Amino acid sequence: MKATGILRRIDELGRVVIPKEIRKSMKMREGEELEIYTTEEEVVLRKYSEMSSLEKFSRTLAAAIYKVTGKAAIITDTDKVIAAAGKGVPEEGSSISDALRHLLEERRRVTLGEGRCQTLGVEGVRSEIVQPILSAGDLFGAILILSKEPVTKADEQLAATGASFFEEQIGR
């Protein structure tokens, strides 16, 4: 944890303002949920991600997609990679790109062809599926399938099926 040198007082209602610089660097948006917990000496505020709570399921699904299709599979929340399986995939916990964030904001499945597939900077990718994970209209993340060959309708259906499983888990 890095020190910022910024001090804030707790008001009479127990509130503390998180400085704009910190919110911006952490990509915190108004209305976003924070997880609050304590250690022996600290109060920790962490961005809450429903997708992170489904980490084990995410890893299992990414591994299954890779095993069945031979194509890289990546599962993200709205900020970072939650799970990944396949050759050359980004590390879990790495940030998603602004290009991918913009695609997710469209809230629809996008299939990208050669020359447009750099949403996560994976080398050698010729085609890519970006399937948003939505529940009650809210965006929670995405399933990406990356391939050196053109993706198929079956790949698109697989991504949509995976997103449906997440939506069911989140909606509970």
PDB file of C-alpha atoms in Angstrom, residues 51 58-67 69-91 94-105 108-112 116-122 125 127-133 139-149 151-152 154-164 166:
ATOM      1  CA  MET A  51     -17.125 -11.050 -10.563  1.00  0.00           C
ATOM      2  CA  SER A  58     -14.350 -17.932 -13.614  1.00  0.00           C
ATOM      3  CA  ARG A  59     -11.132 -19.954 -13.613  1.00  0.00           C
ATOM      4  CA  THR A  60     -13.023 -23.197 -14.174  1.00  0.00           C
ATOM      5  CA  LEU A  61     -15.002 -21.727 -17.074  1.00  0.00           C
ATOM      6  CA  ALA A  62     -11.946 -20.146 -18.748  1.00  0.00           C
ATOM      7  CA  ALA A  63     -10.047 -23.450 -18.484  1.00  0.00           C
ATOM      8  CA  ALA A  64     -13.015 -25.402 -19.886  1.00  0.00           C
ATOM      9  CA  ILE A  65     -13.397 -23.052 -22.879  1.00  0.00           C
ATOM     10  CA  TYR A  66      -9.676 -23.376 -23.642  1.00  0.00           C
ATOM     11  CA  LYS A  67      -9.746 -27.165 -23.251  1.00  0.00           C
ATOM     12  CA  THR A  69     -11.964 -25.060 -28.231  1.00  0.00           C
ATOM     13  CA  GLY A  70      -8.185 -24.672 -28.038  1.00  0.00           C
ATOM     14  CA  LYS A  71      -8.817 -20.911 -28.063  1.00  0.00           C
ATOM     15  CA  ALA A  72      -7.717 -18.543 -25.321  1.00  0.00           C
ATOM     16  CA  ALA A  73     -10.447 -17.536 -22.881  1.00  0.00           C
ATOM     17  CA  ILE A  74     -10.405 -14.491 -20.634  1.00  0.00           C
ATOM     18  CA  ILE A  75     -12.972 -13.424 -18.059  1.00  0.00           C
ATOM     19  CA  THR A  76     -12.962  -9.852 -16.781  1.00  0.00           C
ATOM     20  CA  ASP A  77     -14.884  -7.598 -14.484  1.00  0.00           C
ATOM     21  CA  THR A  78     -15.232  -3.960 -15.576  1.00  0.00           C
ATOM     22  CA  ASP A  79     -11.648  -3.133 -14.530  1.00  0.00           C
ATOM     23  CA  LYS A  80      -9.385  -6.178 -14.595  1.00  0.00           C
ATOM     24  CA  VAL A  81      -8.794  -9.755 -15.725  1.00  0.00           C
ATOM     25  CA  ILE A  82     -10.402 -12.215 -13.275  1.00  0.00           C
ATOM     26  CA  ALA A  83      -9.391 -15.476 -14.997  1.00  0.00           C
ATOM     27  CA  ALA A  84      -7.515 -16.475 -18.146  1.00  0.00           C
ATOM     28  CA  ALA A  85      -6.552 -19.708 -19.882  1.00  0.00           C
ATOM     29  CA  GLY A  86      -4.565 -20.252 -23.060  1.00  0.00           C
ATOM     30  CA  LYS A  87      -1.308 -19.217 -24.645  1.00  0.00           C
ATOM     31  CA  GLY A  88      -0.148 -15.629 -24.238  1.00  0.00           C
ATOM     32  CA  VAL A  89      -3.109 -14.445 -22.166  1.00  0.00           C
ATOM     33  CA  PRO A  90      -2.705 -11.514 -19.746  1.00  0.00           C
ATOM     34  CA  GLU A  91      -2.120 -12.201 -16.065  1.00  0.00           C
ATOM     35  CA  SER A  94      -4.031  -6.985 -14.960  1.00  0.00           C
ATOM     36  CA  SER A  95      -6.099  -3.978 -16.017  1.00  0.00           C
ATOM     37  CA  ILE A  96      -8.350  -4.098 -19.047  1.00  0.00           C
ATOM     38  CA  SER A  97      -7.683  -1.587 -21.803  1.00  0.00           C
ATOM     39  CA  ASP A  98      -9.727   1.512 -22.523  1.00  0.00           C
ATOM     40  CA  ALA A  99     -10.597  -0.044 -25.919  1.00  0.00           C
ATOM     41  CA  LEU A 100     -12.151  -3.056 -24.179  1.00  0.00           C
ATOM     42  CA  ARG A 101     -13.913  -0.834 -21.631  1.00  0.00           C
ATOM     43  CA  HIS A 102     -15.528   1.095 -24.517  1.00  0.00           C
ATOM     44  CA  LEU A 103     -16.673  -2.146 -26.171  1.00  0.00           C
ATOM     45  CA  LEU A 104     -18.203  -3.304 -22.886  1.00  0.00           C
ATOM     46  CA  GLU A 105     -20.113  -0.063 -22.525  1.00  0.00           C
ATOM     47  CA  ARG A 108     -23.685  -6.232 -26.723  1.00  0.00           C
ATOM     48  CA  ARG A 109     -21.594  -9.093 -28.081  1.00  0.00           C
ATOM     49  CA  VAL A 110     -18.943  -7.946 -30.532  1.00  0.00           C
ATOM     50  CA  THR A 111     -16.967 -10.191 -32.869  1.00  0.00           C
ATOM     51  CA  LEU A 112     -13.754  -8.575 -34.074  1.00  0.00           C
ATOM     52  CA  ARG A 116      -9.198  -4.854 -34.737  1.00  0.00           C
ATOM     53  CA  CYS A 117      -8.270  -7.415 -32.066  1.00  0.00           C
ATOM     54  CA  GLN A 118      -6.049  -5.580 -29.649  1.00  0.00           C
ATOM     55  CA  THR A 119      -8.488  -5.097 -26.786  1.00  0.00           C
ATOM     56  CA  LEU A 120      -6.080  -6.839 -24.387  1.00  0.00           C
ATOM     57  CA  GLY A 121      -2.827  -6.663 -26.368  1.00  0.00           C
ATOM     58  CA  VAL A 122      -2.494 -10.434 -26.883  1.00  0.00           C
ATOM     59  CA  VAL A 125      -4.866 -12.877 -32.346  1.00  0.00           C
ATOM     60  CA  SER A 127     -10.341 -12.890 -34.257  1.00  0.00           C
ATOM     61  CA  GLU A 128     -11.996 -12.205 -30.959  1.00  0.00           C
ATOM     62  CA  ILE A 129     -15.377 -12.425 -29.278  1.00  0.00           C
ATOM     63  CA  VAL A 130     -16.280  -9.941 -26.536  1.00  0.00           C
ATOM     64  CA  GLN A 131     -19.422 -11.132 -24.710  1.00  0.00           C
ATOM     65  CA  PRO A 132     -20.594  -8.751 -21.944  1.00  0.00           C
ATOM     66  CA  ILE A 133     -21.920 -10.197 -18.703  1.00  0.00           C
ATOM     67  CA  LEU A 139     -22.609  -4.514 -16.647  1.00  0.00           C
ATOM     68  CA  PHE A 140     -20.448  -6.851 -14.531  1.00  0.00           C
ATOM     69  CA  GLY A 141     -17.702  -7.917 -16.934  1.00  0.00           C
ATOM     70  CA  ALA A 142     -17.087  -9.972 -20.059  1.00  0.00           C
ATOM     71  CA  ILE A 143     -16.044 -13.285 -21.518  1.00  0.00           C
ATOM     72  CA  LEU A 144     -13.484 -13.005 -24.313  1.00  0.00           C
ATOM     73  CA  ILE A 145     -12.514 -15.796 -26.687  1.00  0.00           C
ATOM     74  CA  LEU A 146      -9.352 -15.118 -28.700  1.00  0.00           C
ATOM     75  CA  SER A 147      -8.205 -17.112 -31.711  1.00  0.00           C
ATOM     76  CA  LYS A 148      -5.534 -17.299 -34.399  1.00  0.00           C
ATOM     77  CA  GLU A 149      -8.250 -18.609 -36.747  1.00  0.00           C
ATOM     78  CA  VAL A 151     -14.091 -17.601 -34.558  1.00  0.00           C
ATOM     79  CA  THR A 152     -17.216 -19.632 -35.294  1.00  0.00           C
ATOM     80  CA  ALA A 154     -20.310 -22.169 -31.953  1.00  0.00           C
ATOM     81  CA  ASP A 155     -17.667 -19.997 -30.220  1.00  0.00           C
ATOM     82  CA  GLU A 156     -20.154 -17.115 -30.045  1.00  0.00           C
ATOM     83  CA  GLN A 157     -22.790 -19.442 -28.566  1.00  0.00           C
ATOM     84  CA  LEU A 158     -20.265 -20.767 -26.046  1.00  0.00           C
ATOM     85  CA  ALA A 159     -19.435 -17.216 -24.888  1.00  0.00           C
ATOM     86  CA  ALA A 160     -23.153 -16.367 -24.647  1.00  0.00           C
ATOM     87  CA  THR A 161     -23.817 -19.550 -22.646  1.00  0.00           C
ATOM     88  CA  GLY A 162     -20.983 -18.729 -20.238  1.00  0.00           C
ATOM     89  CA  ALA A 163     -22.338 -15.202 -19.777  1.00  0.00           C
ATOM     90  CA  SER A 164     -25.775 -16.672 -19.036  1.00  0.00           C
ATOM     91  CA  PHE A 166     -22.690 -15.723 -14.702  1.00  0.00           C
TER      92      PHE A 166
END
